[in-house]
Amino acid sequence: MPLLSVVLPVYRVQAYLRECLDSILEQTFTDVEVIAVDDCSPDHCGAILDEYAARDKRVRVVHLAENVGLGEARNAGMQHVTGEFVWFIDSDDWIAPGALAAVADRLITADPDVLVVDYAKVWWNNKSRRSKLSGLVRAEELPRVFTLAEYPNMIKTFHVAWNKIFRRDFLIKNEITYPTGLYEDVPVGYPVLMVADRITVLERVCIYYRQRRRGAITSTPGRRHFEVFDQYDLLFQRLDKIGARAEPFRALVFGRMLYQCLLVLENRERVAKADRREFFQALAEAYRRHLPSGGYELPEGQEGHRQRLVARGSWMRYRIARVTLRLTNSVKFRKDKLQRKVRLRSRLRMRYYRQQLRRPIDKNLAVYSAYWGKGYACNPKAVYEKMGELAPGVRGVWEVKPGQEDSVPPGIATVTIGTMEHYKALARAKYLITNVNYPGWVVKRRDAVHLSTNHGTPVKAMGVDQLKFPAGLQGMNMNWLLKRCDRWTFNISPNAYTSEIWERAYPCDYETLEVGYPRNDALANATPADVAAARERLGLKPGQTAIAYLPTYRDYEFGSDALLNVERFADRMPPETVLLVRVHHFDRSHVSGTHPRVIDLGDYPSVEDIYLAADAMITDYSSVMFDYAVLDRPLAIYAADWSKYKANRGAYLDVFTEGPGVTARNESELVDLFISGEVFGETAAATRKVFRDRFCYLDDGHASERVVRRVFLNQPAPALPDAGAVPVVHTEQLQELRSVFDESQPRDLSTAQAVTEDDTDISEEPSAVVGR
């Protein structure tokens, strides 16, 4: 029997679940079990839980057949608890390092019915604030163990479940369970303190309470927030059942009810504007229903004034008082905002744009953009071409930078950024499709659809996760970024791994389309003729072995110290080897262009041609590894600055243990991998298979079709491969594969083309390197 059982209800938290589980399982104190309750979560939470349970016997997963809500999920988990104490933790929060050891020490030495721990709120921008518990503890001068009757002010402790650890027998003896519905903590959080004979407080931050920007059910407007009154009705019923022991606290709890319900009323993210009057009236009725016979202590100031208006049931006076206060507090903000609007409206083009916004939306117009108007490329290109096939009635127009009009193939409509036609198209189009983001001044109209296609699978930290690595922010305003992302209607994800990251990195109200990347359809569907044509366009000759080198961008510093010296590397390769070099489009470094076997493709418009033409690839932390893996060809990770990059830019996965193929930390190691043939060996192929199973399982050549049918045609999309199953990540398997030396006869680069089962030379038969 473990000392502590953690009950973890799980529902739609795939972006945060791993952090929560890791924070528990990686503690130095290990006498703990985790009862994870999958509350029929519609995302990948169930698969993530099974993955953790498979590698850690302390994790037990309970999969519920239907969604029952947080309270009932806790009750379901409680049925499987074997520990002496129980801690109910919300699965989007996480516990502090060393917290379990501190909790265990207090449980053993104090032997409480209830242990209350301190916490800190943490917002999406990494700002945090500790709770008021420590101040309350110091003011009360609490002993190590006490009862609520001895220190009644402790009723002000936050009434939630996750800041308390309970003795299991105490919960069973007092028949304490959680009700259904929202605000399920209310009928439990107060009574447990009243009936406990031994309470202790650990004045240490043990849990971080995540303040989600979007997605939390308590921050979703709707009628369900009226359930708070049902929970307080149940609370007062439980106080009646407790009897004399609860009477001294009835007035205090009544005041907490008014305080909380007024917070809910004034939170625009909870009670919809149309429901506020009804909510106020329901609160006034609850006031009359539960007012203690001896009254209660009215707070001072604005809070007391609001509660007096509730007692009178005067919605109109309450509304006037609140509007007056808001206007007083926001005069300066409104003034500054008005000045900004005046500056914008003084510009001719912006005034024209605003005028166009008032005209009818064009339901058959779509504006496409790739890399801020740099041309015709990436996921938007694939979606555009599939649109022409499946929805020819929707006209597509591409926005391009001045001077880039020729980068779009003939016959495709364009608008030049900054022109009147451009502003008109952005204002009138129903569909806006981009792989980056539109400027902040672009308005999303009510019936418009914004499709964010993204342009890579993330290795480095993105979005709000970058706040932990400020060296890479380069002056980015995260508030402005998220406001632009708030316009997204749909956000494309290529796999379950990326869906988790996007939801955490961009916490906005969009629908995730986990369908694969449209741009990779060209790779999955490539024919031998496509490969031959790509090699011809790049000037490759028969018999030549093409190695692509595509590094990522180091946004925390400029320079090429971490990049491969491609000329020197080419000199050490056999004479039939050609390097296809394409640095990141943000990178200032360049290739000299003087080496006869190094082709600089920095300005080449189609990265897909480079993928198809290359017999092998070298990269570092770039998302190109995920795309190229679709072709199942040899990959080498050259990460000379891994420690520095990870510390400054942040990384979601370890390229040395989770990347595809082989890895090297310096140029000599990389050369040896190619000369020995290990890049093309069986061990490299095995690690590549694990990588492909994890990241490329949706790249079946139909991603574009799935997007078009869902976004533009509102039709059922084709079935996902393997029903969209999420591969389990086995890091140990990857490490074992990488530790195995390939004992087969090493291949030198002169025979490196023979990488398929039929041992066909790809220079003569391109089909040998095409396929799944």
PDB file of C-alpha atoms in Angstrom, residues 39-158:
ATOM      1  CA  ASP A  39     -13.112  10.686 -18.692  1.00  0.00           C
ATOM      2  CA  CYS A  40     -13.851   9.549 -22.253  1.00  0.00           C
ATOM      3  CA  SER A  41     -11.573  12.319 -23.535  1.00  0.00           C
ATOM      4  CA  PRO A  42     -12.099  12.973 -27.278  1.00  0.00           C
ATOM      5  CA  ASP A  43      -8.448  13.880 -27.923  1.00  0.00           C
ATOM      6  CA  HIS A  44      -5.279  11.777 -27.443  1.00  0.00           C
ATOM      7  CA  CYS A  45      -5.294  11.819 -23.636  1.00  0.00           C
ATOM      8  CA  GLY A  46      -6.259   8.147 -23.366  1.00  0.00           C
ATOM      9  CA  ALA A  47      -3.332   7.066 -25.546  1.00  0.00           C
ATOM     10  CA  ILE A  48      -0.917   9.274 -23.595  1.00  0.00           C
ATOM     11  CA  LEU A  49      -2.063   7.705 -20.329  1.00  0.00           C
ATOM     12  CA  ASP A  50      -1.633   4.196 -21.733  1.00  0.00           C
ATOM     13  CA  GLU A  51       1.850   5.135 -22.888  1.00  0.00           C
ATOM     14  CA  TYR A  52       2.855   6.242 -19.388  1.00  0.00           C
ATOM     15  CA  ALA A  53       1.235   3.201 -17.776  1.00  0.00           C
ATOM     16  CA  ALA A  54       3.198   0.919 -20.117  1.00  0.00           C
ATOM     17  CA  ARG A  55       6.516   2.268 -18.891  1.00  0.00           C
ATOM     18  CA  ASP A  56       5.757   3.072 -15.243  1.00  0.00           C
ATOM     19  CA  LYS A  57       3.967   0.512 -13.066  1.00  0.00           C
ATOM     20  CA  ARG A  58       2.929   3.254 -10.631  1.00  0.00           C
ATOM     21  CA  VAL A  59       0.434   4.543 -13.209  1.00  0.00           C
ATOM     22  CA  ARG A  60      -2.963   2.821 -13.456  1.00  0.00           C
ATOM     23  CA  VAL A  61      -5.451   3.972 -16.083  1.00  0.00           C
ATOM     24  CA  VAL A  62      -9.219   3.834 -15.761  1.00  0.00           C
ATOM     25  CA  HIS A  63     -11.004   4.406 -19.094  1.00  0.00           C
ATOM     26  CA  LEU A  64     -14.611   5.517 -18.586  1.00  0.00           C
ATOM     27  CA  ALA A  65     -17.190   4.485 -21.186  1.00  0.00           C
ATOM     28  CA  GLU A  66     -18.791   7.919 -21.219  1.00  0.00           C
ATOM     29  CA  ASN A  67     -17.967  11.424 -20.128  1.00  0.00           C
ATOM     30  CA  VAL A  68     -19.174  11.954 -16.542  1.00  0.00           C
ATOM     31  CA  GLY A  69     -17.485  15.202 -15.556  1.00  0.00           C
ATOM     32  CA  LEU A  70     -14.772  16.097 -13.082  1.00  0.00           C
ATOM     33  CA  GLY A  71     -16.632  15.211  -9.885  1.00  0.00           C
ATOM     34  CA  GLU A  72     -17.744  11.745 -10.956  1.00  0.00           C
ATOM     35  CA  ALA A  73     -14.325  11.072 -12.496  1.00  0.00           C
ATOM     36  CA  ARG A  74     -12.759  11.735  -9.097  1.00  0.00           C
ATOM     37  CA  ASN A  75     -15.252   9.359  -7.490  1.00  0.00           C
ATOM     38  CA  ALA A  76     -14.425   6.715 -10.090  1.00  0.00           C
ATOM     39  CA  GLY A  77     -10.718   7.084  -9.379  1.00  0.00           C
ATOM     40  CA  MET A  78     -11.354   6.850  -5.650  1.00  0.00           C
ATOM     41  CA  GLN A  79     -12.710   3.324  -6.180  1.00  0.00           C
ATOM     42  CA  HIS A  80      -9.221   2.189  -7.255  1.00  0.00           C
ATOM     43  CA  VAL A  81      -7.169   3.976  -4.592  1.00  0.00           C
ATOM     44  CA  THR A  82      -4.971   1.822  -2.355  1.00  0.00           C
ATOM     45  CA  GLY A  83      -2.881   4.539  -0.693  1.00  0.00           C
ATOM     46  CA  GLU A  84      -3.240   5.797   2.865  1.00  0.00           C
ATOM     47  CA  PHE A  85      -3.731   9.373   1.634  1.00  0.00           C
ATOM     48  CA  VAL A  86      -5.411  10.756  -1.489  1.00  0.00           C
ATOM     49  CA  TRP A  87      -4.525  13.825  -3.538  1.00  0.00           C
ATOM     50  CA  PHE A  88      -6.963  14.896  -6.270  1.00  0.00           C
ATOM     51  CA  ILE A  89      -4.925  16.819  -8.870  1.00  0.00           C
ATOM     52  CA  ASP A  90      -6.278  18.510 -11.991  1.00  0.00           C
ATOM     53  CA  SER A  91      -4.474  17.211 -15.057  1.00  0.00           C
ATOM     54  CA  ASP A  92      -3.673  20.601 -16.575  1.00  0.00           C
ATOM     55  CA  ASP A  93      -1.782  21.676 -13.433  1.00  0.00           C
ATOM     56  CA  TRP A  94       1.580  20.383 -12.236  1.00  0.00           C
ATOM     57  CA  ILE A  95       3.352  19.937  -8.922  1.00  0.00           C
ATOM     58  CA  ALA A  96       6.542  21.632  -7.842  1.00  0.00           C
ATOM     59  CA  PRO A  97       9.897  19.807  -7.640  1.00  0.00           C
ATOM     60  CA  GLY A  98      10.352  18.279  -4.208  1.00  0.00           C
ATOM     61  CA  ALA A  99       6.657  18.670  -3.377  1.00  0.00           C
ATOM     62  CA  LEU A 100       5.970  14.963  -2.856  1.00  0.00           C
ATOM     63  CA  ALA A 101       8.825  14.573  -0.405  1.00  0.00           C
ATOM     64  CA  ALA A 102       7.630  17.601   1.588  1.00  0.00           C
ATOM     65  CA  VAL A 103       4.034  16.363   1.515  1.00  0.00           C
ATOM     66  CA  ALA A 104       5.072  12.858   2.605  1.00  0.00           C
ATOM     67  CA  ASP A 105       7.106  14.228   5.505  1.00  0.00           C
ATOM     68  CA  ARG A 106       4.164  16.272   6.756  1.00  0.00           C
ATOM     69  CA  LEU A 107       1.717  13.385   6.366  1.00  0.00           C
ATOM     70  CA  ILE A 108       3.955  11.067   8.370  1.00  0.00           C
ATOM     71  CA  THR A 109       4.807  13.534  11.145  1.00  0.00           C
ATOM     72  CA  ALA A 110       1.399  15.248  11.526  1.00  0.00           C
ATOM     73  CA  ASP A 111      -0.895  12.299  10.727  1.00  0.00           C
ATOM     74  CA  PRO A 112      -3.734  14.623   9.576  1.00  0.00           C
ATOM     75  CA  ASP A 113      -7.224  14.075   8.252  1.00  0.00           C
ATOM     76  CA  VAL A 114      -6.636  16.977   5.851  1.00  0.00           C
ATOM     77  CA  LEU A 115      -3.359  18.506   4.710  1.00  0.00           C
ATOM     78  CA  VAL A 116      -3.718  21.915   3.028  1.00  0.00           C
ATOM     79  CA  VAL A 117      -0.845  22.883   0.716  1.00  0.00           C
ATOM     80  CA  ASP A 118       0.056  26.224  -0.798  1.00  0.00           C
ATOM     81  CA  TYR A 119      -0.078  26.911  -4.521  1.00  0.00           C
ATOM     82  CA  ALA A 120       0.763  29.546  -7.112  1.00  0.00           C
ATOM     83  CA  LYS A 121      -1.247  30.684 -10.110  1.00  0.00           C
ATOM     84  CA  VAL A 122       0.723  30.589 -13.372  1.00  0.00           C
ATOM     85  CA  TRP A 123      -0.540  32.386 -16.465  1.00  0.00           C
ATOM     86  CA  TRP A 124       0.188  31.513 -20.088  1.00  0.00           C
ATOM     87  CA  ASN A 125       2.843  34.278 -20.255  1.00  0.00           C
ATOM     88  CA  ASN A 126       4.768  32.649 -17.360  1.00  0.00           C
ATOM     89  CA  LYS A 127       3.736  35.305 -14.881  1.00  0.00           C
ATOM     90  CA  SER A 128       2.880  33.802 -11.519  1.00  0.00           C
ATOM     91  CA  ARG A 129       1.396  34.812  -8.200  1.00  0.00           C
ATOM     92  CA  ARG A 130       1.446  32.928  -4.942  1.00  0.00           C
ATOM     93  CA  SER A 131      -1.825  32.390  -3.101  1.00  0.00           C
ATOM     94  CA  LYS A 132      -2.809  34.267   0.047  1.00  0.00           C
ATOM     95  CA  LEU A 133      -2.531  31.132   2.154  1.00  0.00           C
ATOM     96  CA  SER A 134       0.884  31.998   3.590  1.00  0.00           C
ATOM     97  CA  GLY A 135      -0.384  35.389   4.763  1.00  0.00           C
ATOM     98  CA  LEU A 136      -3.407  33.761   6.337  1.00  0.00           C
ATOM     99  CA  VAL A 137      -1.204  31.211   8.114  1.00  0.00           C
ATOM    100  CA  ARG A 138       1.086  33.904   9.514  1.00  0.00           C
ATOM    101  CA  ALA A 139      -1.866  36.038  10.655  1.00  0.00           C
ATOM    102  CA  GLU A 140      -3.443  33.104  12.462  1.00  0.00           C
ATOM    103  CA  GLU A 141      -0.184  31.813  13.991  1.00  0.00           C
ATOM    104  CA  LEU A 142      -1.332  28.257  13.370  1.00  0.00           C
ATOM    105  CA  PRO A 143      -0.045  25.314  15.361  1.00  0.00           C
ATOM    106  CA  ARG A 144       1.109  22.202  13.536  1.00  0.00           C
ATOM    107  CA  VAL A 145      -2.283  20.486  13.905  1.00  0.00           C
ATOM    108  CA  PHE A 146      -5.624  22.199  14.599  1.00  0.00           C
ATOM    109  CA  THR A 147      -9.381  22.098  13.998  1.00  0.00           C
ATOM    110  CA  LEU A 148     -11.490  24.616  12.133  1.00  0.00           C
ATOM    111  CA  ALA A 149     -13.391  25.402  15.347  1.00  0.00           C
ATOM    112  CA  GLU A 150     -10.093  26.589  16.851  1.00  0.00           C
ATOM    113  CA  TYR A 151      -9.153  28.726  13.820  1.00  0.00           C
ATOM    114  CA  PRO A 152     -12.400  29.593  11.952  1.00  0.00           C
ATOM    115  CA  ASN A 153     -10.708  32.029   9.572  1.00  0.00           C
ATOM    116  CA  MET A 154      -9.166  29.041   7.792  1.00  0.00           C
ATOM    117  CA  ILE A 155     -12.570  28.599   6.128  1.00  0.00           C
ATOM    118  CA  LYS A 156     -11.217  31.240   3.724  1.00  0.00           C
ATOM    119  CA  THR A 157      -8.830  28.627   2.335  1.00  0.00           C
ATOM    120  CA  PHE A 158      -9.502  28.134  -1.365  1.00  0.00           C
TER     121      PHE A 158
END
